[in-house]
Amino acid sequence: MKMSKGQNGRRVLGFAVAATVLAAAGAAFAAGGTLGQPSPWEIALQPSASPVMDNIIWFHNFLLWIITAITVFVAILLGIVAVKFNAKKNPVPSKTTHNTLIEVVWTIVPVLILVGIAVPSFRLLFQQLDIPKADLTIKATGKQWYWTYAYPDNGKFEFDSLMVADKAPRLLAVDNEVVVPVNKVIRVQVTGADVIHSFAMPAFGVKIDAVPGRLNETWFKATKEGMFYGQCSELCGKDHAYMPIAIRVVNDQEFTAWVETAKKKFASNPANSYASIGAVAQ
């Protein structure tokens, strides 16, 4: 079946338009979803609730457009080559072996693209690793298979946080949530008590390994109040899938009231109190 040059051009253009639409849809999906937890049929990153995650989403979408443009460009070139330089149209193949201009372009352009990707990438890495002056420090210790949290700045109380099977959201709800104030810099010190775990909170752009014998640090600044969920993201044993992280972001007054109650609740039996956060708040 023969196709005219116009038909070939329209087909290539159609592929290009479709790829562009898919890229735009992917970027749009990144802005949607349920705050603080996964959403059904979610194909992009969770909505942001911290400055670091804002930049992660921006960088993700930036790369998506670059990758889409490269893919469309290569697809168009392949289409041109297949149509213009096939055996029927060129019974005597060209013996051209070099083109200085093209060789210079295909060397310089990829270098410029990589530099354009590297600059915001390094900036993002620096933002993640450079911990600003903290308003609150929390220590998270990964254990098989739950988390223990300590508040060294607020009376040095600590508590365990275990998954609750009959509480929504499924496989993410816990008996004792971490409580932090909104719009404050939270430094998180992470370690492991037995094997390597990983403290990950997608909405805050946080993911750091909890290694036994080592104290790693990360940080976040929650810009929205509400419940946010994460999970251990390092394969740590048979109950790895049942090791959620739940962080409740509240205003300053609610946080102060919670701290005063938590001091009394958890001080008598540290790291072994399994009361719900609702009971603590009463």
Tab-separated table of C-alpha atoms in Angstrom:
chain	number	residue	atom	x	y	z
A	1	MET	CA	0.000	0.000	0.000
A	2	LYS	CA	1.480	3.300	-1.123
A	3	MET	CA	1.135	6.525	0.822
A	4	SER	CA	1.775	10.036	-0.411
A	5	LYS	CA	4.245	12.391	1.185
A	6	GLY	CA	1.304	14.327	2.619
A	7	GLN	CA	-0.079	11.218	4.312
A	8	ASN	CA	3.308	10.396	5.787
A	9	GLY	CA	3.709	13.936	7.043
A	10	ARG	CA	0.271	13.913	8.659
A	11	ARG	CA	1.007	10.579	10.329
A	12	VAL	CA	4.305	11.827	11.771
A	13	LEU	CA	2.594	15.034	12.902
A	14	GLY	CA	-0.140	12.961	14.554
A	15	PHE	CA	2.441	10.981	16.529
A	16	ALA	CA	4.099	14.213	17.615
A	17	VAL	CA	0.808	15.738	18.770
A	18	ALA	CA	-0.140	12.562	20.651
A	19	ALA	CA	3.206	12.485	22.457
A	20	THR	CA	2.842	16.148	23.409
A	21	VAL	CA	-0.668	15.553	24.774
A	22	LEU	CA	0.566	12.599	26.850
A	23	ALA	CA	3.346	14.736	28.304
A	24	ALA	CA	0.888	17.480	29.207
A	25	ALA	CA	-1.437	14.920	30.778
A	26	GLY	CA	1.404	13.523	32.861
A	27	ALA	CA	2.286	16.986	34.124
A	28	ALA	CA	-1.369	17.671	34.935
A	29	PHE	CA	-1.725	14.413	36.848
A	30	ALA	CA	1.231	15.425	39.007
A	31	ALA	CA	-0.851	18.293	40.349
A	32	GLY	CA	-3.847	16.135	41.188
A	33	GLY	CA	-4.458	13.259	43.574
A	34	THR	CA	-5.315	12.971	47.241
A	35	LEU	CA	-3.287	15.015	49.693
A	36	GLY	CA	-1.040	12.976	51.942
A	37	GLN	CA	-1.723	9.484	50.630
A	38	PRO	CA	-1.865	7.425	47.431
A	39	SER	CA	-4.881	7.765	45.135
A	40	PRO	CA	-6.587	5.108	42.986
A	41	TRP	CA	-5.095	4.979	39.478
A	42	GLU	CA	-2.473	7.535	40.404
A	43	ILE	CA	0.287	7.645	37.782
A	44	ALA	CA	2.274	10.646	38.983
A	45	LEU	CA	3.811	11.962	42.183
A	46	GLN	CA	1.700	12.742	45.225
A	47	PRO	CA	0.639	16.388	45.671
A	48	SER	CA	3.326	18.419	47.393
A	49	ALA	CA	3.180	19.618	50.998
A	50	SER	CA	6.741	20.937	51.383
A	51	PRO	CA	9.190	23.213	49.529
A	52	VAL	CA	11.461	20.268	48.686
A	53	MET	CA	8.593	18.314	47.143
A	54	ASP	CA	7.567	21.421	45.177
A	55	ASN	CA	10.978	21.372	43.522
A	56	ILE	CA	10.935	17.611	43.021
A	57	ILE	CA	7.628	17.884	41.129
A	58	TRP	CA	8.924	20.833	39.090
A	59	PHE	CA	12.083	18.891	38.191
A	60	HIS	CA	10.012	15.806	37.307
A	61	ASN	CA	7.814	17.808	34.939
A	62	PHE	CA	10.857	19.622	33.502
A	63	LEU	CA	12.479	16.274	32.634
A	64	LEU	CA	9.190	14.977	31.222
A	65	TRP	CA	9.042	17.817	28.676
A	66	ILE	CA	12.710	17.346	27.710
A	67	ILE	CA	12.301	13.584	27.277
A	68	THR	CA	9.106	14.098	25.270
A	69	ALA	CA	10.777	16.635	22.968
A	70	ILE	CA	13.734	14.293	22.355
A	71	THR	CA	11.423	11.345	21.690
A	72	VAL	CA	9.285	13.310	19.243
A	73	PHE	CA	12.362	14.679	17.463
A	74	VAL	CA	13.905	11.208	17.058
A	75	ALA	CA	10.577	9.773	15.892
A	76	ILE	CA	10.295	12.489	13.233
A	77	LEU	CA	13.858	11.815	12.061
A	78	LEU	CA	13.145	8.089	11.823
A	79	GLY	CA	9.990	8.819	9.828
A	80	ILE	CA	11.882	11.082	7.430
A	81	VAL	CA	14.624	8.506	6.958
A	82	ALA	CA	12.135	5.680	6.378
A	83	VAL	CA	10.191	7.692	3.802
A	84	LYS	CA	12.905	9.660	2.031
A	85	PHE	CA	15.812	7.236	2.036
A	86	ASN	CA	14.216	3.863	1.411
A	87	ALA	CA	15.514	1.470	-1.246
A	88	LYS	CA	12.804	2.311	-3.795
A	89	LYS	CA	13.594	6.011	-3.801
A	90	ASN	CA	17.337	5.463	-3.593
A	91	PRO	CA	18.281	2.443	-5.709
A	92	VAL	CA	21.872	3.719	-5.671
A	93	PRO	CA	22.701	4.473	-2.025
A	94	SER	CA	24.683	7.552	-1.099
A	95	LYS	CA	28.321	7.027	-0.110
A	96	THR	CA	28.443	10.090	2.130
A	97	THR	CA	30.331	9.265	5.338
A	98	HIS	CA	30.806	12.597	7.117
A	99	ASN	CA	28.986	15.856	7.672
A	100	THR	CA	30.969	18.236	9.881
A	101	LEU	CA	28.019	20.475	10.792
A	102	ILE	CA	25.788	17.576	11.824
A	103	GLU	CA	28.577	15.946	13.836
A	104	VAL	CA	29.268	19.186	15.701
A	105	VAL	CA	25.565	19.694	16.401
A	106	TRP	CA	24.919	16.168	17.675
A	107	THR	CA	27.902	16.535	20.013
A	108	ILE	CA	27.182	20.014	21.377
A	109	VAL	CA	23.385	19.797	21.719
A	110	PRO	CA	23.376	16.698	24.003
A	111	VAL	CA	26.061	18.332	26.161
A	112	LEU	CA	23.922	21.464	26.511
A	113	ILE	CA	20.873	19.337	27.373
A	114	LEU	CA	22.818	17.471	30.079
A	115	VAL	CA	24.113	20.744	31.540
A	116	GLY	CA	20.568	22.102	31.545
A	117	ILE	CA	19.450	19.019	33.495
A	118	ALA	CA	22.455	18.992	35.840
A	119	VAL	CA	22.074	22.549	37.148
A	120	PRO	CA	18.568	22.164	38.674
A	121	SER	CA	19.446	18.602	39.698
A	122	PHE	CA	22.413	19.749	41.807
A	123	ARG	CA	20.354	22.604	43.213
A	124	LEU	CA	17.660	20.135	44.315
A	125	LEU	CA	20.221	17.764	45.862
A	126	PHE	CA	21.737	20.642	47.814
A	127	GLN	CA	18.313	21.703	49.088
A	128	GLN	CA	17.609	18.155	50.295
A	129	LEU	CA	20.973	17.678	52.009
A	130	ASP	CA	21.539	21.153	53.463
A	131	ILE	CA	19.484	21.074	56.663
A	132	PRO	CA	18.433	24.573	57.779
A	133	LYS	CA	18.185	25.646	61.416
A	134	ALA	CA	15.561	23.348	62.897
A	135	ASP	CA	12.528	24.402	64.928
A	136	LEU	CA	11.945	20.819	66.092
A	137	THR	CA	13.967	17.598	66.118
A	138	ILE	CA	12.422	14.142	65.921
A	139	LYS	CA	14.319	10.866	66.143
A	140	ALA	CA	12.859	7.943	64.174
A	141	THR	CA	14.153	4.442	64.884
A	142	GLY	CA	13.202	1.646	62.514
A	143	LYS	CA	12.504	-1.710	64.129
A	144	GLN	CA	11.100	-5.023	62.894
A	145	TRP	CA	8.427	-4.015	62.061
A	146	TYR	CA	7.376	-0.661	63.426
A	147	TRP	CA	8.800	2.771	64.189
A	148	THR	CA	9.790	4.364	67.489
A	149	TYR	CA	9.733	8.156	67.700
A	150	ALA	CA	11.427	10.432	70.221
A	151	TYR	CA	11.063	14.183	70.776
A	152	PRO	CA	14.401	15.223	72.365
A	153	ASP	CA	13.458	18.932	72.250
A	154	ASN	CA	10.214	18.403	74.164
A	155	GLY	CA	10.878	16.399	77.281
A	156	LYS	CA	12.617	13.405	75.661
A	157	PHE	CA	9.496	11.235	75.596
A	158	GLU	CA	9.182	8.507	72.982
A	159	PHE	CA	6.554	6.095	71.692
A	160	ASP	CA	6.066	3.210	69.299
A	161	SER	CA	3.934	3.513	66.178
A	162	LEU	CA	2.373	0.308	64.832
A	163	MET	CA	-0.007	-0.319	61.963
A	164	VAL	CA	-3.697	-0.709	62.834
A	165	ALA	CA	-5.359	-3.266	60.567
A	166	ASP	CA	-8.981	-2.103	60.994
A	167	LYS	CA	-8.378	1.600	60.489
A	168	ALA	CA	-8.425	3.621	57.275
A	169	PRO	CA	-6.480	4.136	55.133
A	170	ARG	CA	-5.645	0.458	54.756
A	171	LEU	CA	-2.040	-0.528	55.514
A	172	LEU	CA	-1.185	3.092	56.335
A	173	ALA	CA	-3.061	3.953	59.542
A	174	VAL	CA	-1.209	3.610	62.854
A	175	ASP	CA	-2.034	3.727	66.544
A	176	ASN	CA	0.324	6.633	67.342
A	177	GLU	CA	0.917	9.277	64.709
A	178	VAL	CA	3.855	11.651	64.671
A	179	VAL	CA	2.584	15.181	65.352
A	180	VAL	CA	4.426	18.258	64.041
A	181	PRO	CA	3.589	21.953	63.704
A	182	VAL	CA	2.857	23.468	60.322
A	183	ASN	CA	5.360	25.799	58.609
A	184	LYS	CA	8.207	24.760	60.910
A	185	VAL	CA	11.537	23.191	59.947
A	186	ILE	CA	11.524	19.621	61.259
A	187	ARG	CA	14.857	17.830	61.493
A	188	VAL	CA	14.458	14.056	61.420
A	189	GLN	CA	17.262	11.899	62.790
A	190	VAL	CA	16.909	8.363	61.477
A	191	THR	CA	18.540	5.117	62.585
A	192	GLY	CA	17.790	1.390	62.657
A	193	ALA	CA	17.675	-0.909	65.680
A	194	ASP	CA	18.101	-4.222	63.847
A	195	VAL	CA	18.289	-4.133	60.044
A	196	ILE	CA	18.284	-1.386	57.419
A	197	HIS	CA	14.935	0.374	57.083
A	198	SER	CA	14.060	3.499	55.100
A	199	PHE	CA	12.041	6.499	56.278
A	200	ALA	CA	10.010	7.781	53.326
A	201	MET	CA	7.286	10.428	53.171
A	202	PRO	CA	6.325	11.160	49.527
A	203	ALA	CA	4.339	14.367	50.115
A	204	PHE	CA	7.336	15.928	51.893
A	205	GLY	CA	9.967	14.710	49.413
A	206	VAL	CA	11.715	12.724	52.160
A	207	LYS	CA	13.440	9.348	51.810
A	208	ILE	CA	16.460	8.320	53.876
A	209	ASP	CA	17.848	4.997	55.064
A	210	ALA	CA	17.665	3.961	58.718
A	211	VAL	CA	20.967	2.123	59.220
A	212	PRO	CA	21.891	0.378	62.500
A	213	GLY	CA	24.824	2.097	64.171
A	214	ARG	CA	24.474	5.235	62.028
A	215	LEU	CA	22.487	8.416	62.546
A	216	ASN	CA	21.266	9.886	59.269
A	217	GLU	CA	19.493	13.226	59.058
A	218	THR	CA	16.918	14.751	56.782
A	219	TRP	CA	14.364	17.540	57.076
A	220	PHE	CA	11.022	18.808	55.901
A	221	LYS	CA	8.799	21.839	56.329
A	222	ALA	CA	5.139	20.925	56.052
A	223	THR	CA	3.195	23.775	54.466
A	224	LYS	CA	-0.266	22.235	54.851
A	225	GLU	CA	-2.179	20.850	57.811
A	226	GLY	CA	-3.576	17.323	57.676
A	227	MET	CA	-2.570	13.663	57.743
A	228	PHE	CA	0.311	12.454	55.628
A	229	TYR	CA	1.373	8.857	55.091
A	230	GLY	CA	4.547	7.104	54.060
A	231	GLN	CA	6.115	3.677	54.467
A	232	CYS	CA	9.389	1.922	55.065
A	233	SER	CA	10.961	1.841	51.606
A	234	GLU	CA	13.744	-0.674	52.225
A	235	LEU	CA	13.043	-4.417	52.111
A	236	CYS	CA	13.531	-5.196	55.798
A	237	GLY	CA	11.923	-8.602	56.353
A	238	LYS	CA	8.663	-10.472	56.214
A	239	ASP	CA	6.501	-7.640	57.599
A	240	HIS	CA	8.130	-4.904	55.539
A	241	ALA	CA	4.750	-4.106	53.937
A	242	TYR	CA	3.195	-3.438	57.350
A	243	MET	CA	5.481	-0.657	58.543
A	244	PRO	CA	3.703	2.617	57.716
A	245	ILE	CA	4.642	6.156	58.716
A	246	ALA	CA	1.881	8.588	59.696
A	247	ILE	CA	2.510	12.287	60.356
A	248	ARG	CA	-0.197	14.681	61.521
A	249	VAL	CA	0.503	18.345	60.783
A	250	VAL	CA	-1.289	20.755	63.131
A	251	ASN	CA	-1.130	24.419	64.104
A	252	ASP	CA	1.156	25.670	66.861
A	253	GLN	CA	-1.517	25.701	69.558
A	254	GLU	CA	-2.615	22.139	68.867
A	255	PHE	CA	0.988	20.955	68.814
A	256	THR	CA	1.758	22.581	72.177
A	257	ALA	CA	-1.321	20.978	73.727
A	258	TRP	CA	-0.413	17.579	72.257
A	259	VAL	CA	3.154	17.780	73.605
A	260	GLU	CA	1.969	18.483	77.149
A	261	THR	CA	-0.416	15.536	77.036
A	262	ALA	CA	2.107	13.250	75.340
A	263	LYS	CA	4.717	13.944	78.018
A	264	LYS	CA	2.383	12.497	80.628
A	265	LYS	CA	1.076	9.708	78.437
A	266	PHE	CA	4.378	8.300	77.239
A	267	ALA	CA	6.755	9.251	80.079
A	268	SER	CA	5.728	6.376	82.409
A	269	ASN	CA	6.418	3.639	79.861
A	270	PRO	CA	8.579	5.036	77.037
A	271	ALA	CA	8.708	3.253	73.674
A	272	ASN	CA	6.070	0.757	74.789
A	273	SER	CA	2.835	2.694	74.899
A	274	TYR	CA	0.360	1.767	72.188
A	275	ALA	CA	-2.497	4.158	72.991
A	276	SER	CA	-4.103	5.857	70.028
A	277	ILE	CA	-3.337	9.449	69.260
A	278	GLY	CA	-7.008	10.210	69.861
A	279	ALA	CA	-6.654	9.053	73.450
A	280	VAL	CA	-3.503	11.131	73.837
A	281	ALA	CA	-5.275	14.256	72.650
A	282	GLN	CA	-8.088	13.904	75.191
